[in-house]
Amino acid sequence: MDTLLSGLFLLARLDVCVALLIGSVGGVIIGAIPGVGPAVAIAILLPATFAMEPLVGLTMLLGIYGSSMFGGALPAILINTPGTAVNALTTYDGHPMTRNGQALRALGLAYGASFMGGIISIVALILLSPVLAKIAPMFGSREIFLAAMLGILLVVIAHRGQTFAAGMLAGLGIFLGTIGLEPVKYTQRFTFGQEWLTSGIDLIVVVLGLFAISQAFILLNDPESAPDARRIEGRMFKAMCEVFRFKRIASAGAGFGVLMGMIPGVGEFTAQFLSYTYAQKTSKTPEMFGKGSPEGLVASEAANNAVPAAAMIPLLALGIPGEALTAMMLSVFYVHNVIPGPGLFQNKLDFVYALYIAMILLNVIVVVFVLFSSNLLVRIIRIPTRFLGIMVLTLSFVGVYSLRNSATDCAISAGFGILGLILKRQNLPIVPIILGMVLGGIMEVKLRSAMARVTTPLDFVDRPISALIATAIVLLIVFHFWGVWKERRLKEPEFSHDHDVHDSQMR
């Protein structure tokens, strides 16, 4: 209880409260604008947060991360266009409800389910913190090296159907992280005598290029559009309260969100899919799913808003980000010399609690904001995409230049912007590059540290936690290849049948 009060005391500062308010409200607005999303916003804001204290910067970024999904539900429901990628499933039932004249009810259920999902996940994390504080000291350099390796493996395997491409892009990220001076003897690697490569390629420069500048290129290239949406009439609070009729579905969705959020590389999409499937299987009206089912809407929104809080567990406990947004937040920790990992739970548990309380507060702020601002947000949906593109491009280059006052960084970032544009056009994942850069660096440092303590490769797995993680890695690889082999076997008869039919037709 004393630690909880200390965390509350850390938050009771004007600059932290203002940052939380700006992040929460800004996240809703950014989420409501189709084509921007939290990744772009966080990438643009990252350079600015480096000048702030860690708690101030992180509460602002957490506010954007956690509240953008509230805002993303608005265009998903009203104009069938998700504000953020994770609101795509919301369109399945949210927009049909709007077409049936139930826009207010759909928005109320989405906001209510998001709030319930967020609060349940944060309470679960607060209850888990003492356990994490006991387990965290058991993680040494070997365990963190293996955990980082497991994280990369999960990220690659999570891109089902694109596993090879995701693996190659993760490898590119690891390679990018090795450019410059190596961290022990400070010898140059892959600089080819070029002075501008000596200090390496900054993660933020890559993040801004891949996420923000590439998105600006897309907004500028795509046909101009300014979606139209009607005003919302009625009492939003009453509509939000209806979510308690679906508390079983919302609680289950939050549970899936917590579980999936804790696993690096899995995230919102898997949580939503499991939650939606569970709701459909247990519903008395499964035929309504996809046609305007309130249960489907609640299941999807509760799950996606439970993930951000859970995704902080591997970040805070092990220093391992589960996806791109937490990887960006990790850079804020490093800039301020606050190292996430086992030591954070041992030495700065009040800081961790402060972040949890901030997440509860952001959910409350967002609910109050959306109660009174839905019609204001409807106007924001109508902002022309070309104008947004110019704004994002300008802010991105200002952010990159402000990092080191370097025009070279702007050129590198533009190059990664073009790479991001190509990857997005080809529907290839960007996230493995970022996680490869972050986790590759962690793996290198921890491997070097571990090598001083081991004499044989078996020493890596002679402790309970490391043995458990190594077993998980082996099982994951075996099950993945087993799944690929089974899929190919199932396709072979179809192929043979098609081949026979083709041969008979040729004959």
Short mmCIF file of C-alpha atoms in Angstrom, two decimals:
data_model
loop_
_atom_site.label_atom_id
_atom_site.label_comp_id
_atom_site.label_asym_id
_atom_site.label_seq_id
_atom_site.Cartn_x
_atom_site.Cartn_y
_atom_site.Cartn_z
CA MET A 1 0.00 0.00 0.00
CA ASP A 2 2.88 2.39 0.78
CA THR A 3 4.32 1.80 -2.69
CA LEU A 4 0.92 2.46 -4.25
CA LEU A 5 0.66 5.76 -2.36
CA SER A 6 4.21 6.66 -3.47
CA GLY A 7 3.16 6.05 -7.07
CA LEU A 8 0.12 8.26 -6.59
CA PHE A 9 2.38 10.95 -5.11
CA LEU A 10 4.64 10.80 -8.20
CA LEU A 11 1.63 11.48 -10.41
CA ALA A 12 0.36 14.38 -8.32
CA ARG A 13 2.38 16.95 -10.25
CA LEU A 14 1.06 19.59 -12.60
CA ASP A 15 3.38 18.71 -15.52
CA VAL A 16 2.51 14.99 -15.29
CA CYS A 17 -1.23 15.72 -15.12
CA VAL A 18 -1.04 18.12 -18.10
CA ALA A 19 0.94 15.53 -20.12
CA LEU A 20 -1.62 12.87 -19.27
CA LEU A 21 -4.50 15.14 -20.26
CA ILE A 22 -2.84 16.13 -23.57
CA GLY A 23 -1.96 12.51 -24.37
CA SER A 24 -5.43 11.16 -23.54
CA VAL A 25 -7.41 13.79 -25.45
CA GLY A 26 -4.85 13.91 -28.27
CA GLY A 27 -4.96 10.13 -28.60
CA VAL A 28 -8.74 10.14 -29.05
CA ILE A 29 -8.51 12.87 -31.71
CA ILE A 30 -5.66 11.13 -33.55
CA GLY A 31 -7.47 7.79 -33.38
CA ALA A 32 -10.58 9.39 -34.90
CA ILE A 33 -8.64 10.55 -37.99
CA PRO A 34 -8.45 7.68 -40.49
CA GLY A 35 -4.96 7.23 -41.91
CA VAL A 36 -2.93 8.69 -39.04
CA GLY A 37 -3.04 6.32 -36.04
CA PRO A 38 -1.09 6.16 -32.77
CA ALA A 39 2.15 4.86 -34.31
CA VAL A 40 2.48 7.96 -36.50
CA ALA A 41 1.57 10.29 -33.62
CA ILE A 42 3.97 8.64 -31.16
CA ALA A 43 6.76 8.64 -33.76
CA ILE A 44 6.29 12.38 -34.33
CA LEU A 45 6.13 13.15 -30.59
CA LEU A 46 9.14 11.02 -29.58
CA PRO A 47 11.81 13.71 -30.12
CA ALA A 48 9.77 16.15 -28.01
CA THR A 49 9.45 13.68 -25.10
CA PHE A 50 13.24 13.31 -24.86
CA ALA A 51 13.37 16.78 -23.30
CA MET A 52 10.83 15.79 -20.63
CA GLU A 53 11.23 13.75 -17.47
CA PRO A 54 10.63 10.00 -18.01
CA LEU A 55 7.25 9.95 -16.20
CA VAL A 56 6.01 13.05 -18.04
CA GLY A 57 7.03 11.76 -21.47
CA LEU A 58 5.77 8.25 -20.83
CA THR A 59 2.37 9.34 -19.49
CA MET A 60 1.87 11.43 -22.64
CA LEU A 61 2.79 8.52 -24.93
CA LEU A 62 0.73 6.10 -22.84
CA GLY A 63 -2.21 8.48 -23.13
CA ILE A 64 -1.97 8.40 -26.93
CA TYR A 65 -1.41 4.65 -27.03
CA GLY A 66 -4.31 3.78 -24.71
CA SER A 67 -6.88 6.32 -25.91
CA SER A 68 -6.41 6.10 -29.69
CA MET A 69 -8.54 2.96 -29.83
CA PHE A 70 -11.47 4.85 -28.28
CA GLY A 71 -11.21 7.43 -31.07
CA GLY A 72 -10.62 4.78 -33.75
CA ALA A 73 -14.03 3.26 -33.04
CA LEU A 74 -15.81 6.47 -34.12
CA PRO A 75 -15.04 6.38 -37.88
CA ALA A 76 -15.22 2.57 -37.82
CA ILE A 77 -18.83 2.79 -36.64
CA LEU A 78 -19.98 5.91 -38.49
CA ILE A 79 -18.28 5.66 -41.91
CA ASN A 80 -17.08 2.01 -42.00
CA THR A 81 -13.42 3.15 -41.97
CA PRO A 82 -11.34 2.15 -38.92
CA GLY A 83 -9.45 5.06 -37.37
CA THR A 84 -6.67 2.68 -36.30
CA ALA A 85 -5.86 -0.74 -37.75
CA VAL A 86 -7.05 -2.53 -34.62
CA ASN A 87 -10.55 -1.09 -35.01
CA ALA A 88 -11.07 -3.01 -38.26
CA LEU A 89 -13.12 -5.70 -36.50
CA THR A 90 -15.32 -2.97 -35.02
CA THR A 91 -16.64 -2.17 -38.50
CA TYR A 92 -18.14 -5.70 -38.77
CA ASP A 93 -20.92 -4.96 -36.31
CA GLY A 94 -20.56 -1.25 -35.55
CA HIS A 95 -21.34 0.08 -39.03
CA PRO A 96 -24.33 -2.24 -39.64
CA MET A 97 -25.79 -0.88 -36.37
CA THR A 98 -25.33 2.66 -37.74
CA ARG A 99 -27.09 1.70 -40.97
CA ASN A 100 -29.93 0.36 -38.80
CA GLY A 101 -30.27 3.75 -37.09
CA GLN A 102 -28.39 2.69 -33.91
CA ALA A 103 -25.26 4.88 -34.22
CA LEU A 104 -25.56 6.25 -30.67
CA ARG A 105 -26.04 2.77 -29.21
CA ALA A 106 -23.05 1.39 -31.17
CA LEU A 107 -20.77 4.23 -30.06
CA GLY A 108 -21.93 3.91 -26.45
CA LEU A 109 -21.28 0.16 -26.43
CA ALA A 110 -17.84 0.65 -28.03
CA TYR A 111 -16.81 3.32 -25.51
CA GLY A 112 -18.24 1.35 -22.57
CA ALA A 113 -16.53 -1.89 -23.65
CA SER A 114 -13.21 -0.11 -24.21
CA PHE A 115 -13.41 1.44 -20.74
CA MET A 116 -14.27 -1.88 -19.10
CA GLY A 117 -11.49 -3.69 -21.00
CA GLY A 118 -8.93 -1.06 -20.04
CA ILE A 119 -9.83 -0.98 -16.35
CA ILE A 120 -9.97 -4.77 -15.95
CA SER A 121 -6.55 -5.17 -17.59
CA ILE A 122 -4.95 -2.50 -15.38
CA VAL A 123 -6.41 -4.00 -12.20
CA ALA A 124 -5.04 -7.38 -13.31
CA LEU A 125 -1.61 -5.81 -13.78
CA ILE A 126 -1.65 -4.16 -10.35
CA LEU A 127 -2.50 -7.53 -8.79
CA LEU A 128 0.27 -9.20 -10.82
CA SER A 129 2.94 -6.66 -9.89
CA PRO A 130 3.98 -8.29 -6.57
CA VAL A 131 4.40 -11.59 -8.40
CA LEU A 132 6.45 -9.90 -11.13
CA ALA A 133 8.58 -8.21 -8.47
CA LYS A 134 9.44 -11.67 -7.06
CA ILE A 135 10.07 -13.31 -10.44
CA ALA A 136 11.99 -10.44 -12.05
CA PRO A 137 15.22 -10.90 -9.98
CA MET A 138 15.44 -14.47 -11.33
CA PHE A 139 16.16 -13.01 -14.78
CA GLY A 140 19.90 -12.69 -15.43
CA SER A 141 21.71 -11.95 -18.69
CA ARG A 142 21.14 -15.49 -20.02
CA GLU A 143 17.40 -15.37 -19.33
CA ILE A 144 16.97 -11.93 -20.90
CA PHE A 145 19.01 -12.99 -23.95
CA LEU A 146 16.76 -16.03 -24.40
CA ALA A 147 13.61 -13.94 -23.73
CA ALA A 148 14.67 -11.44 -26.40
CA MET A 149 15.28 -14.32 -28.82
CA LEU A 150 11.82 -15.69 -27.96
CA GLY A 151 10.37 -12.21 -28.60
CA ILE A 152 11.87 -12.05 -32.12
CA LEU A 153 10.67 -15.59 -32.83
CA LEU A 154 7.12 -14.74 -31.70
CA VAL A 155 7.07 -11.59 -33.83
CA VAL A 156 8.17 -13.53 -36.90
CA ILE A 157 5.78 -16.45 -36.37
CA ALA A 158 2.88 -14.08 -35.57
CA HIS A 159 2.97 -12.90 -39.21
CA ARG A 160 1.33 -16.06 -40.49
CA GLY A 161 1.65 -16.43 -44.24
CA GLN A 162 4.50 -13.89 -44.27
CA THR A 163 6.88 -15.70 -41.93
CA PHE A 164 9.83 -15.66 -44.33
CA ALA A 165 9.37 -11.96 -45.14
CA ALA A 166 8.97 -11.10 -41.44
CA GLY A 167 12.14 -13.06 -40.63
CA MET A 168 14.11 -11.26 -43.33
CA LEU A 169 12.84 -7.86 -42.17
CA ALA A 170 13.68 -8.70 -38.53
CA GLY A 171 17.17 -9.66 -39.77
CA LEU A 172 17.41 -6.28 -41.54
CA GLY A 173 16.49 -4.59 -38.25
CA ILE A 174 19.17 -6.56 -36.37
CA PHE A 175 21.72 -5.57 -39.03
CA LEU A 176 20.75 -1.88 -38.83
CA GLY A 177 21.33 -2.04 -35.06
CA THR A 178 24.91 -3.24 -35.57
CA ILE A 179 26.00 -0.29 -37.75
CA GLY A 180 28.37 2.14 -36.04
CA LEU A 181 30.55 1.68 -32.97
CA GLU A 182 30.14 -1.68 -31.22
CA PRO A 183 29.28 -1.32 -27.52
CA VAL A 184 32.35 -2.91 -25.82
CA LYS A 185 35.57 -2.08 -27.68
CA TYR A 186 34.11 0.78 -29.75
CA THR A 187 35.44 -0.55 -33.04
CA GLN A 188 33.61 0.47 -36.19
CA ARG A 189 31.21 -1.96 -37.86
CA PHE A 190 29.70 -1.61 -41.35
CA THR A 191 30.61 2.07 -41.59
CA PHE A 192 32.73 1.63 -44.77
CA GLY A 193 34.82 4.63 -43.70
CA GLN A 194 31.82 6.95 -43.81
CA GLU A 195 31.88 9.40 -40.92
CA TRP A 196 28.09 9.89 -40.90
CA LEU A 197 27.65 6.17 -40.14
CA THR A 198 30.05 6.16 -37.17
CA SER A 199 27.37 7.04 -34.63
CA GLY A 200 25.04 4.43 -36.12
CA ILE A 201 21.49 4.74 -37.39
CA ASP A 202 19.23 6.20 -34.73
CA LEU A 203 16.11 4.17 -33.89
CA ILE A 204 13.91 7.28 -33.89
CA VAL A 205 15.09 8.26 -37.38
CA VAL A 206 14.07 4.81 -38.62
CA VAL A 207 10.76 4.89 -36.69
CA LEU A 208 9.78 8.28 -38.08
CA GLY A 209 10.68 7.21 -41.61
CA LEU A 210 8.96 3.84 -41.57
CA PHE A 211 5.80 4.94 -39.77
CA ALA A 212 5.24 8.68 -40.14
CA ILE A 213 6.91 9.71 -43.42
CA SER A 214 5.71 6.61 -45.29
CA GLN A 215 2.15 7.31 -44.08
CA ALA A 216 2.49 10.93 -45.21
CA PHE A 217 3.51 9.70 -48.69
CA ILE A 218 0.42 7.46 -48.77
CA LEU A 219 -1.89 10.30 -47.69
CA LEU A 220 -0.39 12.59 -50.36
CA ASN A 221 -0.52 9.98 -53.13
CA ASP A 222 -3.97 8.56 -52.49
CA PRO A 223 -7.05 10.30 -53.99
CA GLU A 224 -8.27 13.27 -51.97
CA SER A 225 -11.12 12.38 -49.63
CA ALA A 226 -13.04 14.04 -46.81
CA PRO A 227 -15.49 11.47 -45.43
CA ASP A 228 -18.92 12.65 -44.37
CA ALA A 229 -20.59 11.61 -41.13
CA ARG A 230 -23.84 12.64 -39.50
CA ARG A 231 -24.26 14.22 -36.07
CA ILE A 232 -24.89 11.96 -33.08
CA GLU A 233 -28.17 12.67 -31.32
CA GLY A 234 -29.08 11.32 -27.86
CA ARG A 235 -27.65 10.61 -24.40
CA MET A 236 -24.21 9.01 -24.69
CA PHE A 237 -23.94 8.10 -20.97
CA LYS A 238 -27.09 5.99 -21.08
CA ALA A 239 -25.81 4.23 -24.22
CA MET A 240 -22.47 3.51 -22.52
CA CYS A 241 -24.15 1.99 -19.47
CA GLU A 242 -25.77 -0.64 -21.68
CA VAL A 243 -22.40 -2.41 -21.81
CA PHE A 244 -23.18 -3.89 -18.35
CA ARG A 245 -25.79 -6.06 -20.08
CA PHE A 246 -22.83 -7.72 -21.83
CA LYS A 247 -20.43 -7.86 -18.86
CA ARG A 248 -19.58 -11.55 -19.45
CA ILE A 249 -18.48 -10.84 -23.02
CA ALA A 250 -16.60 -7.68 -21.98
CA SER A 251 -14.82 -9.48 -19.12
CA ALA A 252 -13.82 -12.38 -21.38
CA GLY A 253 -12.60 -9.91 -24.02
CA ALA A 254 -10.50 -8.11 -21.41
CA GLY A 255 -9.08 -11.48 -20.29
CA PHE A 256 -8.04 -12.35 -23.84
CA GLY A 257 -6.54 -8.86 -24.19
CA VAL A 258 -4.46 -9.27 -21.02
CA LEU A 259 -3.18 -12.72 -21.99
CA MET A 260 -2.35 -11.84 -25.59
CA GLY A 261 -0.87 -8.45 -24.65
CA MET A 262 1.63 -10.12 -22.33
CA ILE A 263 3.06 -12.21 -25.19
CA PRO A 264 5.48 -10.24 -27.39
CA GLY A 265 4.48 -10.00 -31.03
CA VAL A 266 0.91 -11.25 -30.63
CA GLY A 267 -1.04 -8.11 -29.69
CA GLU A 268 -4.51 -6.76 -30.42
CA PHE A 269 -5.43 -8.70 -33.54
CA THR A 270 -5.14 -12.15 -31.97
CA ALA A 271 -6.87 -10.95 -28.79
CA GLN A 272 -9.77 -9.54 -30.83
CA PHE A 273 -10.08 -12.67 -32.95
CA LEU A 274 -10.19 -14.96 -29.89
CA SER A 275 -12.62 -12.67 -28.07
CA TYR A 276 -14.90 -12.33 -31.11
CA THR A 277 -14.86 -16.10 -31.73
CA TYR A 278 -15.65 -16.81 -28.06
CA ALA A 279 -18.54 -14.32 -28.12
CA GLN A 280 -19.96 -15.85 -31.30
CA LYS A 281 -19.65 -19.44 -30.03
CA THR A 282 -21.40 -18.65 -26.76
CA SER A 283 -24.04 -16.28 -28.17
CA LYS A 284 -27.72 -17.15 -28.41
CA THR A 285 -27.81 -15.24 -31.71
CA PRO A 286 -24.57 -16.17 -33.54
CA GLU A 287 -26.22 -15.45 -36.90
CA MET A 288 -26.25 -11.73 -35.99
CA PHE A 289 -22.44 -11.50 -35.91
CA GLY A 290 -21.20 -9.37 -38.80
CA LYS A 291 -24.68 -7.92 -39.27
CA GLY A 292 -24.88 -5.57 -36.28
CA SER A 293 -24.41 -7.74 -33.18
CA PRO A 294 -23.88 -5.74 -29.95
CA GLU A 295 -22.02 -8.75 -28.50
CA GLY A 296 -19.54 -8.78 -31.40
CA LEU A 297 -18.91 -5.06 -30.99
CA VAL A 298 -18.35 -5.38 -27.22
CA ALA A 299 -16.06 -8.41 -27.65
CA SER A 300 -13.84 -6.64 -30.15
CA GLU A 301 -13.55 -3.30 -28.34
CA ALA A 302 -13.02 -4.80 -24.86
CA ALA A 303 -10.18 -6.99 -26.16
CA ASN A 304 -8.28 -4.34 -28.10
CA ASN A 305 -8.31 -1.82 -25.27
CA ALA A 306 -7.07 -4.39 -22.74
CA VAL A 307 -3.86 -4.98 -24.71
CA PRO A 308 -1.93 -1.69 -24.16
CA ALA A 309 -1.72 -2.15 -20.39
CA ALA A 310 -0.75 -5.82 -20.71
CA ALA A 311 1.88 -5.00 -23.35
CA MET A 312 3.70 -3.00 -20.68
CA ILE A 313 4.46 -6.20 -18.70
CA PRO A 314 7.30 -7.58 -20.88
CA LEU A 315 8.54 -4.00 -21.37
CA LEU A 316 8.69 -3.10 -17.68
CA ALA A 317 9.62 -6.53 -16.27
CA LEU A 318 12.20 -7.61 -18.85
CA GLY A 319 12.89 -4.52 -20.96
CA ILE A 320 11.55 -6.38 -23.99
CA PRO A 321 9.00 -4.54 -26.16
CA GLY A 322 6.19 -6.64 -27.62
CA GLU A 323 5.43 -4.40 -30.59
CA ALA A 324 6.42 -1.15 -32.30
CA LEU A 325 4.65 1.27 -29.93
CA THR A 326 6.27 -0.18 -26.80
CA ALA A 327 9.60 -0.24 -28.67
CA MET A 328 9.24 3.51 -29.16
CA MET A 329 8.48 3.94 -25.44
CA LEU A 330 11.57 1.91 -24.59
CA SER A 331 13.68 4.59 -26.26
CA VAL A 332 12.25 7.17 -23.81
CA PHE A 333 13.44 5.00 -20.90
CA TYR A 334 16.93 4.67 -22.38
CA VAL A 335 17.29 8.39 -23.11
CA HIS A 336 16.66 9.14 -19.43
CA ASN A 337 18.88 6.28 -18.22
CA VAL A 338 15.91 4.47 -16.67
CA ILE A 339 16.53 0.85 -17.62
CA PRO A 340 13.39 -1.31 -17.71
CA GLY A 341 13.94 -4.83 -16.46
CA PRO A 342 14.24 -6.77 -13.21
CA GLY A 343 15.85 -3.84 -11.41
CA LEU A 344 12.90 -1.56 -12.13
CA PHE A 345 10.50 -3.73 -10.10
CA GLN A 346 13.05 -4.07 -7.29
CA ASN A 347 14.16 -0.45 -7.05
CA LYS A 348 11.40 1.68 -8.63
CA LEU A 349 8.14 -0.13 -7.96
CA ASP A 350 6.50 3.22 -7.17
CA PHE A 351 7.39 4.37 -10.72
CA VAL A 352 5.71 1.26 -12.12
CA TYR A 353 2.61 1.86 -9.99
CA ALA A 354 2.56 5.49 -11.14
CA LEU A 355 2.35 4.26 -14.75
CA TYR A 356 -0.49 1.89 -13.85
CA ILE A 357 -2.45 4.64 -12.09
CA ALA A 358 -1.83 6.91 -15.08
CA MET A 359 -3.43 4.26 -17.30
CA ILE A 360 -6.51 4.17 -15.04
CA LEU A 361 -6.74 7.96 -15.13
CA LEU A 362 -6.39 8.11 -18.90
CA ASN A 363 -9.38 5.78 -19.28
CA VAL A 364 -11.44 8.05 -16.99
CA ILE A 365 -10.33 11.22 -18.85
CA VAL A 366 -11.17 9.66 -22.20
CA VAL A 367 -14.64 8.56 -21.11
CA VAL A 368 -15.43 12.06 -19.83
CA PHE A 369 -14.06 13.55 -23.07
CA VAL A 370 -16.04 11.30 -25.44
CA LEU A 371 -19.22 11.86 -23.43
CA PHE A 372 -19.24 15.49 -24.50
CA SER A 373 -17.21 15.56 -27.71
CA SER A 374 -18.53 12.95 -30.12
CA ASN A 375 -19.98 15.56 -32.47
CA LEU A 376 -16.69 17.50 -32.36
CA LEU A 377 -14.87 14.32 -33.34
CA VAL A 378 -17.32 13.83 -36.22
CA ARG A 379 -16.02 17.12 -37.66
CA ILE A 380 -12.41 15.91 -37.30
CA ILE A 381 -13.20 12.87 -39.47
CA ARG A 382 -13.87 15.30 -42.32
CA ILE A 383 -10.30 16.74 -42.44
CA PRO A 384 -8.98 16.32 -46.05
CA THR A 385 -6.32 13.62 -46.38
CA ARG A 386 -3.87 15.76 -48.44
CA PHE A 387 -3.83 18.39 -45.67
CA LEU A 388 -3.11 15.64 -43.13
CA GLY A 389 -0.30 14.30 -45.33
CA ILE A 390 1.43 17.69 -45.50
CA MET A 391 1.09 18.15 -41.74
CA VAL A 392 2.51 14.70 -40.95
CA LEU A 393 5.41 15.17 -43.40
CA THR A 394 6.32 18.59 -41.99
CA LEU A 395 6.15 17.50 -38.35
CA SER A 396 8.16 14.35 -39.12
CA PHE A 397 11.07 16.24 -40.68
CA VAL A 398 11.00 18.82 -37.87
CA GLY A 399 11.16 15.95 -35.37
CA VAL A 400 14.04 14.18 -37.15
CA TYR A 401 16.07 17.38 -37.54
CA SER A 402 15.56 18.37 -33.89
CA LEU A 403 17.17 15.11 -32.70
CA ARG A 404 20.76 16.03 -33.68
CA ASN A 405 20.31 19.08 -35.95
CA SER A 406 21.38 16.83 -38.80
CA ALA A 407 20.23 17.08 -42.41
CA THR A 408 21.75 13.62 -42.95
CA ASP A 409 19.24 12.17 -40.48
CA CYS A 410 16.44 13.77 -42.56
CA ALA A 411 17.80 12.11 -45.72
CA ILE A 412 18.10 8.72 -43.96
CA SER A 413 14.59 9.08 -42.58
CA ALA A 414 13.22 9.94 -46.04
CA GLY A 415 14.95 6.80 -47.36
CA PHE A 416 13.23 4.69 -44.71
CA GLY A 417 9.99 6.50 -45.58
CA ILE A 418 10.28 5.22 -49.15
CA LEU A 419 11.10 1.73 -47.83
CA GLY A 420 8.04 1.91 -45.55
CA LEU A 421 5.87 3.02 -48.47
CA ILE A 422 7.05 0.06 -50.58
CA LEU A 423 6.46 -2.39 -47.71
CA LYS A 424 2.96 -1.00 -47.05
CA ARG A 425 2.04 -1.12 -50.74
CA GLN A 426 3.21 -4.74 -50.87
CA ASN A 427 1.31 -5.55 -47.62
CA LEU A 428 4.56 -6.54 -45.89
CA PRO A 429 5.07 -5.94 -42.15
CA ILE A 430 7.12 -3.01 -40.83
CA VAL A 431 7.10 -3.92 -37.15
CA PRO A 432 9.78 -6.70 -37.42
CA ILE A 433 12.36 -4.11 -38.55
CA ILE A 434 11.83 -1.98 -35.42
CA LEU A 435 11.75 -4.94 -33.05
CA GLY A 436 14.83 -6.39 -34.77
CA MET A 437 16.73 -3.16 -34.09
CA VAL A 438 15.65 -3.05 -30.44
CA LEU A 439 15.80 -6.73 -29.54
CA GLY A 440 18.99 -7.31 -31.57
CA GLY A 441 20.80 -4.73 -29.45
CA ILE A 442 19.49 -6.31 -26.22
CA MET A 443 20.54 -9.77 -27.41
CA GLU A 444 24.06 -8.63 -28.24
CA VAL A 445 24.66 -6.90 -24.91
CA LYS A 446 23.20 -9.76 -22.85
CA LEU A 447 25.00 -12.43 -24.87
CA ARG A 448 28.35 -10.74 -24.30
CA SER A 449 27.59 -10.43 -20.61
CA ALA A 450 26.48 -14.07 -20.39
CA MET A 451 29.56 -15.39 -22.23
CA ALA A 452 31.73 -14.35 -19.29
CA ARG A 453 29.77 -16.73 -17.05
CA VAL A 454 29.38 -19.82 -19.22
CA THR A 455 31.85 -22.45 -20.34
CA THR A 456 29.60 -24.68 -22.45
CA PRO A 457 26.37 -23.97 -24.41
CA LEU A 458 24.48 -26.10 -21.87
CA ASP A 459 25.25 -23.48 -19.20
CA PHE A 460 22.71 -21.26 -20.94
CA VAL A 461 19.89 -23.58 -19.89
CA ASP A 462 21.04 -24.85 -16.50
CA ARG A 463 18.72 -22.56 -14.53
CA PRO A 464 14.92 -22.98 -14.18
CA ILE A 465 13.83 -19.79 -16.01
CA SER A 466 16.36 -20.12 -18.84
CA ALA A 467 15.46 -23.81 -19.25
CA LEU A 468 11.77 -22.86 -19.41
CA ILE A 469 12.35 -20.16 -22.06
CA ALA A 470 14.64 -22.42 -24.10
CA THR A 471 11.99 -25.15 -24.01
CA ALA A 472 9.39 -22.62 -25.16
CA ILE A 473 11.64 -21.61 -28.09
CA VAL A 474 12.14 -25.23 -29.17
CA LEU A 475 8.42 -26.08 -28.82
CA LEU A 476 7.44 -22.93 -30.74
CA ILE A 477 9.73 -23.83 -33.64
CA VAL A 478 8.55 -27.46 -33.65
CA PHE A 479 4.84 -26.52 -33.54
CA HIS A 480 5.32 -23.89 -36.24
CA PHE A 481 6.94 -26.32 -38.68
CA TRP A 482 4.42 -29.00 -37.70
CA GLY A 483 1.60 -26.55 -38.56
CA VAL A 484 3.24 -25.63 -41.90
CA TRP A 485 3.70 -29.33 -42.74
CA LYS A 486 0.05 -30.11 -41.88
CA GLU A 487 -1.19 -27.21 -44.00
CA ARG A 488 0.83 -28.41 -46.99
CA ARG A 489 -0.46 -31.97 -46.56
CA LEU A 490 -4.04 -30.69 -46.52
CA LYS A 491 -3.41 -28.69 -49.71
CA GLU A 492 -1.69 -31.54 -51.58
CA PRO A 493 -4.89 -33.58 -52.31
CA GLU A 494 -6.62 -30.39 -53.54
CA PHE A 495 -3.64 -29.64 -55.76
CA SER A 496 -3.55 -33.25 -57.04
CA HIS A 497 -7.29 -33.07 -57.72
CA ASP A 498 -6.92 -29.76 -59.55
CA HIS A 499 -3.95 -31.17 -61.43
CA ASP A 500 -5.96 -34.26 -62.48
CA VAL A 501 -8.87 -32.12 -63.61
CA HIS A 502 -6.48 -29.91 -65.55
CA ASP A 503 -4.87 -32.97 -67.19
CA SER A 504 -8.25 -34.43 -68.11
CA GLN A 505 -9.28 -31.13 -69.63
CA MET A 506 -6.03 -30.97 -71.60
CA ARG A 507 -6.65 -34.48 -72.86
#
